[in-house]
PDB file of C-alpha atoms and ligand atoms in Angstrom:
ATOM      1  CA  MET A   1       3.500  10.715  10.833  1.00 40.00           C
ATOM      2  CA  SER A   2       5.174   9.790  14.097  1.00 41.00           C
ATOM      3  CA  THR A   3       4.657   6.228  15.224  1.00 45.00           C
ATOM      4  CA  SER A   4       6.610   6.699  18.443  1.00 43.00           C
ATOM      5  CA  ASN A   5       3.633   5.612  20.548  1.00 46.00           C
ATOM      6  CA  ASN A   6       3.808   2.208  18.839  1.00 60.00           C
ATOM      7  CA  LEU A   7       6.533   1.074  21.229  1.00 77.00           C
ATOM      8  CA  LYS A   8       6.423  -2.664  20.550  1.00 93.00           C
ATOM      9  CA  LYS A   9      10.083  -3.675  20.259  1.00 97.00           C
ATOM     10  CA  VAL A  10      11.154  -4.858  16.818  1.00 98.00           C
ATOM     11  CA  THR A  11      12.887  -8.234  16.988  1.00 98.00           C
ATOM     12  CA  VAL A  12      14.306 -10.702  14.492  1.00 98.00           C
ATOM     13  CA  PRO A  13      11.151 -12.903  14.645  1.00 97.00           C
ATOM     14  CA  SER A  14       8.927  -9.855  14.188  1.00 97.00           C
ATOM     15  CA  LEU A  15      10.654  -9.111  10.865  1.00 98.00           C
ATOM     16  CA  THR A  16       9.922 -12.650   9.640  1.00 97.00           C
ATOM     17  CA  LYS A  17       6.276 -12.122  10.618  1.00 97.00           C
ATOM     18  CA  MET A  18       6.180  -8.840   8.706  1.00 98.00           C
ATOM     19  CA  LYS A  19       7.197 -10.680   5.538  1.00 98.00           C
ATOM     20  CA  GLU A  20       4.540 -13.346   6.179  1.00 98.00           C
ATOM     21  CA  LYS A  21       1.908 -10.616   6.549  1.00 98.00           C
ATOM     22  CA  GLY A  22       3.164  -8.710   3.489  1.00 98.00           C
ATOM     23  CA  GLU A  23       4.090  -5.696   5.637  1.00 98.00           C
ATOM     24  CA  GLN A  24       7.015  -3.709   4.228  1.00 98.00           C
ATOM     25  CA  ILE A  25      10.092  -3.265   6.451  1.00 98.00           C
ATOM     26  CA  ALA A  26      11.587   0.250   6.685  1.00 98.00           C
ATOM     27  CA  VAL A  27      15.334   0.432   7.317  1.00 99.00           C
ATOM     28  CA  LEU A  28      17.683   3.448   7.445  1.00 99.00           C
ATOM     29  CA  THR A  29      21.243   3.981   8.589  1.00 98.00           C
ATOM     30  CA  ALA A  30      22.397   5.966  11.629  1.00 99.00           C
ATOM     31  CA  TYR A  31      25.830   6.481  13.096  1.00 98.00           C
ATOM     32  CA  ASP A  32      25.195   8.477  16.259  1.00 98.00           C
ATOM     33  CA  TYR A  33      22.846   8.953  19.211  1.00 98.00           C
ATOM     34  CA  LEU A  34      20.832  11.869  17.827  1.00 98.00           C
ATOM     35  CA  MET A  35      20.054  10.461  14.383  1.00 98.00           C
ATOM     36  CA  ALA A  36      19.279   7.010  15.835  1.00 98.00           C
ATOM     37  CA  ASN A  37      16.936   8.626  18.356  1.00 98.00           C
ATOM     38  CA  MET A  38      15.097  10.627  15.672  1.00 98.00           C
ATOM     39  CA  LEU A  39      14.725   7.517  13.504  1.00 98.00           C
ATOM     40  CA  ASP A  40      13.526   5.438  16.433  1.00 98.00           C
ATOM     41  CA  GLU A  41      10.931   8.024  17.435  1.00 98.00           C
ATOM     42  CA  ALA A  42       9.747   8.300  13.816  1.00 98.00           C
ATOM     43  CA  GLY A  43       8.964   4.559  13.918  1.00 98.00           C
ATOM     44  CA  ILE A  44      11.715   2.994  11.787  1.00 98.00           C
ATOM     45  CA  ASP A  45      11.815  -0.824  12.025  1.00 98.00           C
ATOM     46  CA  VAL A  46      15.562  -1.420  11.713  1.00 98.00           C
ATOM     47  CA  ILE A  47      18.510   0.909  12.253  1.00 99.00           C
ATOM     48  CA  LEU A  48      21.672  -0.178  10.478  1.00 99.00           C
ATOM     49  CA  VAL A  49      24.985   1.266  11.555  1.00 99.00           C
ATOM     50  CA  GLY A  50      26.469   0.663   8.129  1.00 98.00           C
ATOM     51  CA  ASP A  51      30.125   0.763   7.219  1.00 98.00           C
ATOM     52  CA  SER A  52      28.931   3.560   4.897  1.00 98.00           C
ATOM     53  CA  LEU A  53      30.053   5.380   8.071  1.00 98.00           C
ATOM     54  CA  GLY A  54      33.463   5.491   6.389  1.00 98.00           C
ATOM     55  CA  MET A  55      32.179   7.579   3.494  1.00 96.00           C
ATOM     56  CA  VAL A  56      29.371   9.738   4.894  1.00 97.00           C
ATOM     57  CA  VAL A  57      30.801  10.479   8.346  1.00 98.00           C
ATOM     58  CA  LEU A  58      34.540   9.801   8.300  1.00 98.00           C
ATOM     59  CA  GLY A  59      35.357  11.118   4.812  1.00 97.00           C
ATOM     60  CA  PHE A  60      37.008   8.045   3.284  1.00 97.00           C
ATOM     61  CA  ASP A  61      36.605   7.255  -0.452  1.00 95.00           C
ATOM     62  CA  SER A  62      35.236   3.770   0.224  1.00 95.00           C
ATOM     63  CA  THR A  63      34.156   1.515   3.102  1.00 97.00           C
ATOM     64  CA  ILE A  64      37.450  -0.393   3.069  1.00 97.00           C
ATOM     65  CA  PRO A  65      39.375   1.697   5.652  1.00 98.00           C
ATOM     66  CA  VAL A  66      36.623   1.231   8.272  1.00 98.00           C
ATOM     67  CA  THR A  67      37.794  -0.767  11.320  1.00 98.00           C
ATOM     68  CA  MET A  68      36.115  -2.625  14.182  1.00 98.00           C
ATOM     69  CA  ASP A  69      37.075   0.141  16.635  1.00 98.00           C
ATOM     70  CA  MET A  70      35.414   2.807  14.467  1.00 98.00           C
ATOM     71  CA  MET A  71      32.265   0.703  14.105  1.00 99.00           C
ATOM     72  CA  LEU A  72      32.042  -0.180  17.810  1.00 99.00           C
ATOM     73  CA  HIS A  73      32.274   3.496  18.779  1.00 98.00           C
ATOM     74  CA  HIS A  74      29.378   4.450  16.465  1.00 99.00           C
ATOM     75  CA  VAL A  75      27.182   1.406  17.165  1.00 99.00           C
ATOM     76  CA  ALA A  76      27.407   2.143  20.907  1.00 99.00           C
ATOM     77  CA  ALA A  77      26.436   5.792  20.279  1.00 99.00           C
ATOM     78  CA  ALA A  78      23.433   4.808  18.129  1.00 99.00           C
ATOM     79  CA  LYS A  79      22.352   2.260  20.743  1.00 98.00           C
ATOM     80  CA  ARG A  80      21.926   5.030  23.325  1.00 98.00           C
ATOM     81  CA  GLY A  81      19.230   6.632  21.151  1.00 98.00           C
ATOM     82  CA  ILE A  82      17.112   3.527  20.463  1.00 98.00           C
ATOM     83  CA  LYS A  83      14.166   2.042  22.340  1.00 98.00           C
ATOM     84  CA  ARG A  84      12.115   0.247  19.684  1.00 98.00           C
ATOM     85  CA  ALA A  85      14.033  -0.404  16.454  1.00 98.00           C
ATOM     86  CA  LEU A  86      16.220  -3.457  15.856  1.00 98.00           C
ATOM     87  CA  LEU A  87      19.885  -2.379  15.874  1.00 99.00           C
ATOM     88  CA  VAL A  88      22.089  -4.039  13.254  1.00 99.00           C
ATOM     89  CA  ALA A  89      25.873  -3.519  13.140  1.00 99.00           C
ATOM     90  CA  ASP A  90      27.752  -3.819   9.870  1.00 98.00           C
ATOM     91  CA  MET A  91      30.870  -5.974  10.076  1.00 98.00           C
ATOM     92  CA  PRO A  92      33.717  -4.019   8.446  1.00 98.00           C
ATOM     93  CA  PHE A  93      36.232  -5.265   5.868  1.00 98.00           C
ATOM     94  CA  LEU A  94      38.497  -8.049   7.209  1.00 98.00           C
ATOM     95  CA  SER A  95      36.557  -8.400  10.464  1.00 98.00           C
ATOM     96  CA  TYR A  96      34.933 -11.669   9.304  1.00 98.00           C
ATOM     97  CA  GLN A  97      36.916 -12.936   6.302  1.00 97.00           C
ATOM     98  CA  ILE A  98      40.186 -14.036   7.957  1.00 97.00           C
ATOM     99  CA  SER A  99      38.813 -16.950   9.983  1.00 98.00           C
ATOM    100  CA  VAL A 100      35.529 -18.181  11.416  1.00 98.00           C
ATOM    101  CA  GLU A 101      36.950 -17.699  14.936  1.00 98.00           C
ATOM    102  CA  LYS A 102      37.800 -14.057  14.233  1.00 98.00           C
ATOM    103  CA  ALA A 103      34.332 -13.517  12.725  1.00 98.00           C
ATOM    104  CA  ILE A 104      32.615 -14.987  15.802  1.00 98.00           C
ATOM    105  CA  GLU A 105      34.767 -12.887  18.122  1.00 98.00           C
ATOM    106  CA  ASN A 106      34.049  -9.653  16.222  1.00 98.00           C
ATOM    107  CA  ALA A 107      30.325 -10.358  15.813  1.00 98.00           C
ATOM    108  CA  GLY A 108      30.168 -11.044  19.561  1.00 98.00           C
ATOM    109  CA  ARG A 109      31.935  -7.748  20.338  1.00 98.00           C
ATOM    110  CA  PHE A 110      29.129  -5.839  18.609  1.00 98.00           C
ATOM    111  CA  LEU A 111      26.553  -7.436  20.926  1.00 98.00           C
ATOM    112  CA  GLN A 112      28.653  -7.454  24.083  1.00 98.00           C
ATOM    113  CA  GLU A 113      30.429  -4.087  23.877  1.00 98.00           C
ATOM    114  CA  ALA A 114      28.076  -1.934  21.779  1.00 98.00           C
ATOM    115  CA  GLY A 115      24.580  -3.347  22.344  1.00 98.00           C
ATOM    116  CA  ALA A 116      23.830  -4.399  18.755  1.00 98.00           C
ATOM    117  CA  GLU A 117      21.126  -7.024  18.317  1.00 98.00           C
ATOM    118  CA  ALA A 118      22.356  -8.431  14.998  1.00 98.00           C
ATOM    119  CA  VAL A 119      25.263  -8.098  12.581  1.00 99.00           C
ATOM    120  CA  LYS A 120      25.407  -7.755   8.807  1.00 98.00           C
ATOM    121  CA  LEU A 121      28.098  -9.135   6.561  1.00 98.00           C
ATOM    122  CA  GLU A 122      28.703  -9.049   2.828  1.00 98.00           C
ATOM    123  CA  GLY A 123      28.903 -12.046   0.499  1.00 98.00           C
ATOM    124  CA  GLY A 124      27.024 -15.168  -0.567  1.00 97.00           C
ATOM    125  CA  GLU A 125      28.146 -18.795  -0.700  1.00 96.00           C
ATOM    126  CA  ILE A 126      31.675 -17.819   0.330  1.00 96.00           C
ATOM    127  CA  VAL A 127      30.597 -16.587   3.794  1.00 98.00           C
ATOM    128  CA  ALA A 128      27.860 -19.191   4.363  1.00 98.00           C
ATOM    129  CA  LYS A 129      29.868 -21.381   6.771  1.00 98.00           C
ATOM    130  CA  THR A 130      30.848 -18.330   8.799  1.00 98.00           C
ATOM    131  CA  ILE A 131      27.221 -17.186   9.012  1.00 98.00           C
ATOM    132  CA  GLU A 132      26.115 -20.658  10.089  1.00 98.00           C
ATOM    133  CA  LYS A 133      28.597 -20.666  12.977  1.00 98.00           C
ATOM    134  CA  ILE A 134      27.738 -17.129  14.133  1.00 98.00           C
ATOM    135  CA  VAL A 135      23.983 -17.833  14.028  1.00 98.00           C
ATOM    136  CA  LYS A 136      24.405 -21.103  15.960  1.00 98.00           C
ATOM    137  CA  LEU A 137      25.963 -19.077  18.779  1.00 98.00           C
ATOM    138  CA  GLY A 138      22.846 -16.923  19.048  1.00 98.00           C
ATOM    139  CA  ILE A 139      23.951 -13.918  17.025  1.00 98.00           C
ATOM    140  CA  PRO A 140      21.424 -13.028  14.294  1.00 98.00           C
ATOM    141  CA  VAL A 141      22.995 -12.310  10.897  1.00 98.00           C
ATOM    142  CA  MET A 142      21.735 -10.190   8.019  1.00 98.00           C
ATOM    143  CA  GLY A 143      23.297 -11.121   4.661  1.00 98.00           C
ATOM    144  CA  HIS A 144      24.212  -8.687   1.871  1.00 98.00           C
ATOM    145  CA  ILE A 145      24.549  -9.651  -1.792  1.00 98.00           C
ATOM    146  CA  GLY A 146      24.513  -7.963  -5.196  1.00 98.00           C
ATOM    147  CA  LEU A 147      26.759  -4.928  -5.115  1.00 97.00           C
ATOM    148  CA  THR A 148      28.929  -5.486  -2.061  1.00 97.00           C
ATOM    149  CA  PRO A 149      30.910  -2.258  -1.560  1.00 95.00           C
ATOM    150  CA  GLN A 150      33.761  -3.941   0.363  1.00 97.00           C
ATOM    151  CA  SER A 151      34.632  -5.642  -2.961  1.00 95.00           C
ATOM    152  CA  ILE A 152      34.636  -2.383  -4.955  1.00 94.00           C
ATOM    153  CA  ASN A 153      38.182  -3.067  -6.173  1.00 94.00           C
ATOM    154  CA  GLN A 154      36.958  -6.283  -7.763  1.00 93.00           C
ATOM    155  CA  PHE A 155      33.765  -4.747  -9.220  1.00 94.00           C
ATOM    156  CA  GLY A 156      35.601  -1.667 -10.526  1.00 92.00           C
ATOM    157  CA  SER A 157      32.482   0.524 -10.179  1.00 91.00           C
ATOM    158  CA  TYR A 158      29.283   0.896  -8.162  1.00 90.00           C
ATOM    159  CA  GLY A 159      27.180  -0.347 -11.127  1.00 93.00           C
ATOM    160  CA  VAL A 160      24.186  -2.712 -11.216  1.00 96.00           C
ATOM    161  CA  VAL A 161      25.051  -6.372 -10.470  1.00 96.00           C
ATOM    162  CA  GLY A 162      23.133  -9.344 -11.894  1.00 96.00           C
ATOM    163  CA  LYS A 163      22.245  -8.226 -15.419  1.00 97.00           C
ATOM    164  CA  GLN A 164      24.054 -11.237 -16.890  1.00 97.00           C
ATOM    165  CA  LYS A 165      22.254 -14.577 -16.582  1.00 97.00           C
ATOM    166  CA  LYS A 166      25.202 -16.378 -14.958  1.00 98.00           C
ATOM    167  CA  ILE A 167      25.604 -13.744 -12.259  1.00 97.00           C
ATOM    168  CA  ALA A 168      21.823 -13.585 -11.704  1.00 98.00           C
ATOM    169  CA  GLN A 169      21.765 -17.374 -11.197  1.00 98.00           C
ATOM    170  CA  GLN A 170      24.652 -17.160  -8.727  1.00 98.00           C
ATOM    171  CA  LEU A 171      22.787 -14.456  -6.774  1.00 98.00           C
ATOM    172  CA  ILE A 172      19.656 -16.634  -6.564  1.00 98.00           C
ATOM    173  CA  LYS A 173      21.832 -19.504  -5.332  1.00 98.00           C
ATOM    174  CA  ASP A 174      23.621 -17.210  -2.844  1.00 98.00           C
ATOM    175  CA  ALA A 175      20.287 -16.029  -1.406  1.00 98.00           C
ATOM    176  CA  GLN A 176      19.096 -19.614  -0.906  1.00 98.00           C
ATOM    177  CA  ILE A 177      22.403 -20.616   0.692  1.00 98.00           C
ATOM    178  CA  LEU A 178      22.282 -17.616   3.051  1.00 98.00           C
ATOM    179  CA  GLU A 179      18.754 -18.576   4.082  1.00 98.00           C
ATOM    180  CA  ASP A 180      19.884 -22.179   4.690  1.00 98.00           C
ATOM    181  CA  SER A 181      22.822 -20.876   6.758  1.00 98.00           C
ATOM    182  CA  GLY A 182      20.403 -19.187   9.146  1.00 98.00           C
ATOM    183  CA  ALA A 183      20.546 -15.537   8.019  1.00 98.00           C
ATOM    184  CA  PHE A 184      17.359 -13.749   9.148  1.00 98.00           C
ATOM    185  CA  SER A 185      17.267 -11.320   6.231  1.00 98.00           C
ATOM    186  CA  ILE A 186      19.283 -10.317   3.154  1.00 98.00           C
ATOM    187  CA  VAL A 187      20.165  -6.892   1.753  1.00 98.00           C
ATOM    188  CA  LEU A 188      19.956  -6.879  -2.054  1.00 98.00           C
ATOM    189  CA  GLU A 189      22.037  -3.982  -3.332  1.00 98.00           C
ATOM    190  CA  LYS A 190      21.775  -2.628  -6.886  1.00 98.00           C
ATOM    191  CA  VAL A 191      20.305  -5.692  -8.554  1.00 98.00           C
ATOM    192  CA  PRO A 192      17.678  -5.552 -11.314  1.00 98.00           C
ATOM    193  CA  SER A 193      14.128  -5.290 -10.022  1.00 98.00           C
ATOM    194  CA  ASP A 194      12.904  -8.539 -11.653  1.00 98.00           C
ATOM    195  CA  LEU A 195      15.830 -10.483 -10.153  1.00 98.00           C
ATOM    196  CA  ALA A 196      15.078  -9.012  -6.699  1.00 98.00           C
ATOM    197  CA  LYS A 197      11.445 -10.088  -7.180  1.00 98.00           C
ATOM    198  CA  GLU A 198      12.483 -13.649  -8.053  1.00 98.00           C
ATOM    199  CA  ILE A 199      14.805 -13.871  -5.035  1.00 98.00           C
ATOM    200  CA  SER A 200      12.182 -12.375  -2.692  1.00 98.00           C
ATOM    201  CA  GLU A 201       9.619 -14.947  -3.850  1.00 98.00           C
ATOM    202  CA  LYS A 202      12.044 -17.886  -3.569  1.00 98.00           C
ATOM    203  CA  ILE A 203      13.134 -17.333   0.038  1.00 98.00           C
ATOM    204  CA  LYS A 204      11.122 -17.081   3.270  1.00 98.00           C
ATOM    205  CA  ILE A 205      13.374 -14.547   5.015  1.00 98.00           C
ATOM    206  CA  PRO A 206      12.835 -10.863   4.169  1.00 98.00           C
ATOM    207  CA  THR A 207      14.874  -9.163   1.458  1.00 98.00           C
ATOM    208  CA  ILE A 208      15.794  -5.527   2.057  1.00 98.00           C
ATOM    209  CA  GLY A 209      16.460  -3.661  -1.166  1.00 98.00           C
ATOM    210  CA  ILE A 210      18.699  -0.722  -1.925  1.00 98.00           C
ATOM    211  CA  GLY A 211      18.485   0.152  -5.597  1.00 98.00           C
ATOM    212  CA  ALA A 212      16.732  -3.205  -6.090  1.00 98.00           C
ATOM    213  CA  GLY A 213      13.209  -2.037  -6.926  1.00 98.00           C
ATOM    214  CA  LYS A 214       9.811  -2.347  -5.320  1.00 98.00           C
ATOM    215  CA  TYR A 215       9.412  -6.111  -5.001  1.00 98.00           C
ATOM    216  CA  CYS A 216      11.730  -6.528  -2.003  1.00 98.00           C
ATOM    217  CA  ASP A 217      10.207  -7.120   1.440  1.00 98.00           C
ATOM    218  CA  GLY A 218      11.698  -3.895   2.743  1.00 98.00           C
ATOM    219  CA  GLN A 219      13.861  -0.951   1.738  1.00 98.00           C
ATOM    220  CA  VAL A 220      17.034   0.611   3.095  1.00 98.00           C
ATOM    221  CA  LEU A 221      18.746   3.897   2.269  1.00 98.00           C
ATOM    222  CA  VAL A 222      21.746   5.672   3.716  1.00 98.00           C
ATOM    223  CA  SER A 223      20.156   8.451   5.813  1.00 98.00           C
ATOM    224  CA  HIS A 224      22.751  11.029   4.772  1.00 98.00           C
ATOM    225  CA  ASP A 225      21.850  10.391   1.098  1.00 97.00           C
ATOM    226  CA  MET A 226      18.068  10.641   1.515  1.00 97.00           C
ATOM    227  CA  LEU A 227      18.410  13.749   3.678  1.00 97.00           C
ATOM    228  CA  GLY A 228      20.591  15.431   1.049  1.00 96.00           C
ATOM    229  CA  ILE A 229      23.502  15.896   3.472  1.00 95.00           C
ATOM    230  CA  TYR A 230      25.969  13.735   1.547  1.00 93.00           C
ATOM    231  CA  ASP A 231      25.880  14.984  -2.004  1.00 83.00           C
ATOM    232  CA  LYS A 232      28.998  13.323  -3.462  1.00 83.00           C
ATOM    233  CA  PHE A 233      26.813  10.380  -4.461  1.00 78.00           C
ATOM    234  CA  ASN A 234      23.505  10.813  -6.221  1.00 85.00           C
ATOM    235  CA  PRO A 235      22.317   7.595  -7.911  1.00 92.00           C
ATOM    236  CA  LYS A 236      18.741   7.414  -9.174  1.00 94.00           C
ATOM    237  CA  PHE A 237      17.646   4.970  -6.468  1.00 97.00           C
ATOM    238  CA  VAL A 238      18.153   7.604  -3.766  1.00 97.00           C
ATOM    239  CA  ARG A 239      14.951   9.598  -3.274  1.00 97.00           C
ATOM    240  CA  ARG A 240      15.835  12.909  -1.603  1.00 96.00           C
ATOM    241  CA  TYR A 241      13.340  13.471   1.213  1.00 97.00           C
ATOM    242  CA  ALA A 242      15.091  16.685   2.252  1.00 97.00           C
ATOM    243  CA  GLU A 243      17.852  19.038   1.112  1.00 96.00           C
ATOM    244  CA  LEU A 244      19.517  19.432   4.485  1.00 97.00           C
ATOM    245  CA  GLY A 245      22.983  19.946   2.975  1.00 96.00           C
ATOM    246  CA  LYS A 246      21.812  23.230   1.401  1.00 96.00           C
ATOM    247  CA  GLU A 247      20.024  24.274   4.620  1.00 97.00           C
ATOM    248  CA  ILE A 248      23.084  23.565   6.757  1.00 98.00           C
ATOM    249  CA  ARG A 249      25.466  25.411   4.412  1.00 97.00           C
ATOM    250  CA  SER A 250      23.192  28.435   4.347  1.00 98.00           C
ATOM    251  CA  ALA A 251      22.816  28.418   8.168  1.00 98.00           C
ATOM    252  CA  PHE A 252      26.625  28.298   8.532  1.00 98.00           C
ATOM    253  CA  SER A 253      27.215  31.174   6.122  1.00 98.00           C
ATOM    254  CA  ASN A 254      24.468  33.294   7.723  1.00 98.00           C
ATOM    255  CA  TYR A 255      26.063  32.757  11.142  1.00 98.00           C
ATOM    256  CA  ILE A 256      29.508  33.715   9.837  1.00 98.00           C
ATOM    257  CA  LYS A 257      28.051  36.883   8.229  1.00 98.00           C
ATOM    258  CA  ASP A 258      26.249  37.829  11.446  1.00 98.00           C
ATOM    259  CA  VAL A 259      29.370  37.372  13.584  1.00 98.00           C
ATOM    260  CA  LYS A 260      31.542  39.346  11.169  1.00 98.00           C
ATOM    261  CA  ASN A 261      28.951  42.171  11.006  1.00 98.00           C
ATOM    262  CA  ASN A 262      28.445  42.298  14.806  1.00 98.00           C
ATOM    263  CA  LYS A 263      24.840  41.118  14.382  1.00 98.00           C
ATOM    264  CA  PHE A 264      25.224  38.136  16.680  1.00 98.00           C
ATOM    265  CA  PRO A 265      24.653  37.985  19.628  1.00 98.00           C
ATOM    266  CA  ALA A 266      21.821  40.495  20.135  1.00 98.00           C
ATOM    267  CA  GLU A 267      20.813  41.959  23.514  1.00 98.00           C
ATOM    268  CA  ASN A 268      18.213  39.250  24.111  1.00 98.00           C
ATOM    269  CA  GLU A 269      20.863  36.592  23.430  1.00 98.00           C
ATOM    270  CA  SER A 270      23.166  38.013  26.115  1.00 98.00           C
ATOM    271  CA  TYR A 271      23.208  37.930  29.966  1.00 98.00           C
TER     272      TYR A 271
HETATM  273  O1  KIV B 301      26.922   0.342   4.804  1.00 55.63           O
HETATM  274  C1  KIV B 301      25.717   0.521   4.593  1.00 55.63           C
HETATM  275  O2  KIV B 301      25.138   1.563   4.925  1.00 55.63           O
HETATM  276  C2  KIV B 301      25.006  -0.547   3.925  1.00 55.63           C
HETATM  277  C3  KIV B 301      23.637  -0.248   3.399  1.00 55.63           C
HETATM  278  C4  KIV B 301      23.724   0.659   2.249  1.00 55.63           C
HETATM  279  C5  KIV B 301      22.876  -1.470   3.096  1.00 55.63           C
HETATM  280  O3  KIV B 301      25.515  -1.615   3.792  1.00 55.63           O
END
């Protein structure tokens, strides 16, 4: 169902209200004008230009090689397709960890140069001071805890995080600290469902789950995963809403066959 006629702009305060009213928040990623425009017209609440860009668009093995310049280019493209959704830009590896000053400067670039309305950064307690400073300057921040892909070399795998009591307790503490630092929402990635429920009940800001079960205040998926375009990664939390990868491959091979067999273009496709 298209909700494009519901053109009320989604803002940071409107997401807080959605949690208060128990209304689920729908988030998906986009990296270009066309996909952002289709998502916006379908009625998505938040569009995240994730650093998953590195894997699903740029062909890297992880999100680590993604730079500010790459992100700015894609956030600006997505911006041109959006009227209603809130646009969140993912801060890439090393764009916010080196110093608070550097983090502020880079977060500001996303708003000033690319039109983002908020930024997302990975980590709990360790990035709290940075988040506090960025938020105080008027830049809304979305947190991201649990599996944080920029730390893949430390985790060793993309497995579930928070099964052990000590880690679960740290994640609860991280969520509360992020809320106290002024984050407007927190992505919970690949944490057990009951832990996500506990965190979502303990904090007032919305939690957005990815592989974190049904008790979060909203859900996010990487669009290329749920559309079946990126098939190198198929965890059970990704529900495939389409198999576009197969469709696209078959369209490409049919075109090649037609050209080779002189079946394209036909008379009515010529001038
Ligand atoms: O980079 C990304 O797309 C993300 C989402 C998966 C939350 O961080």
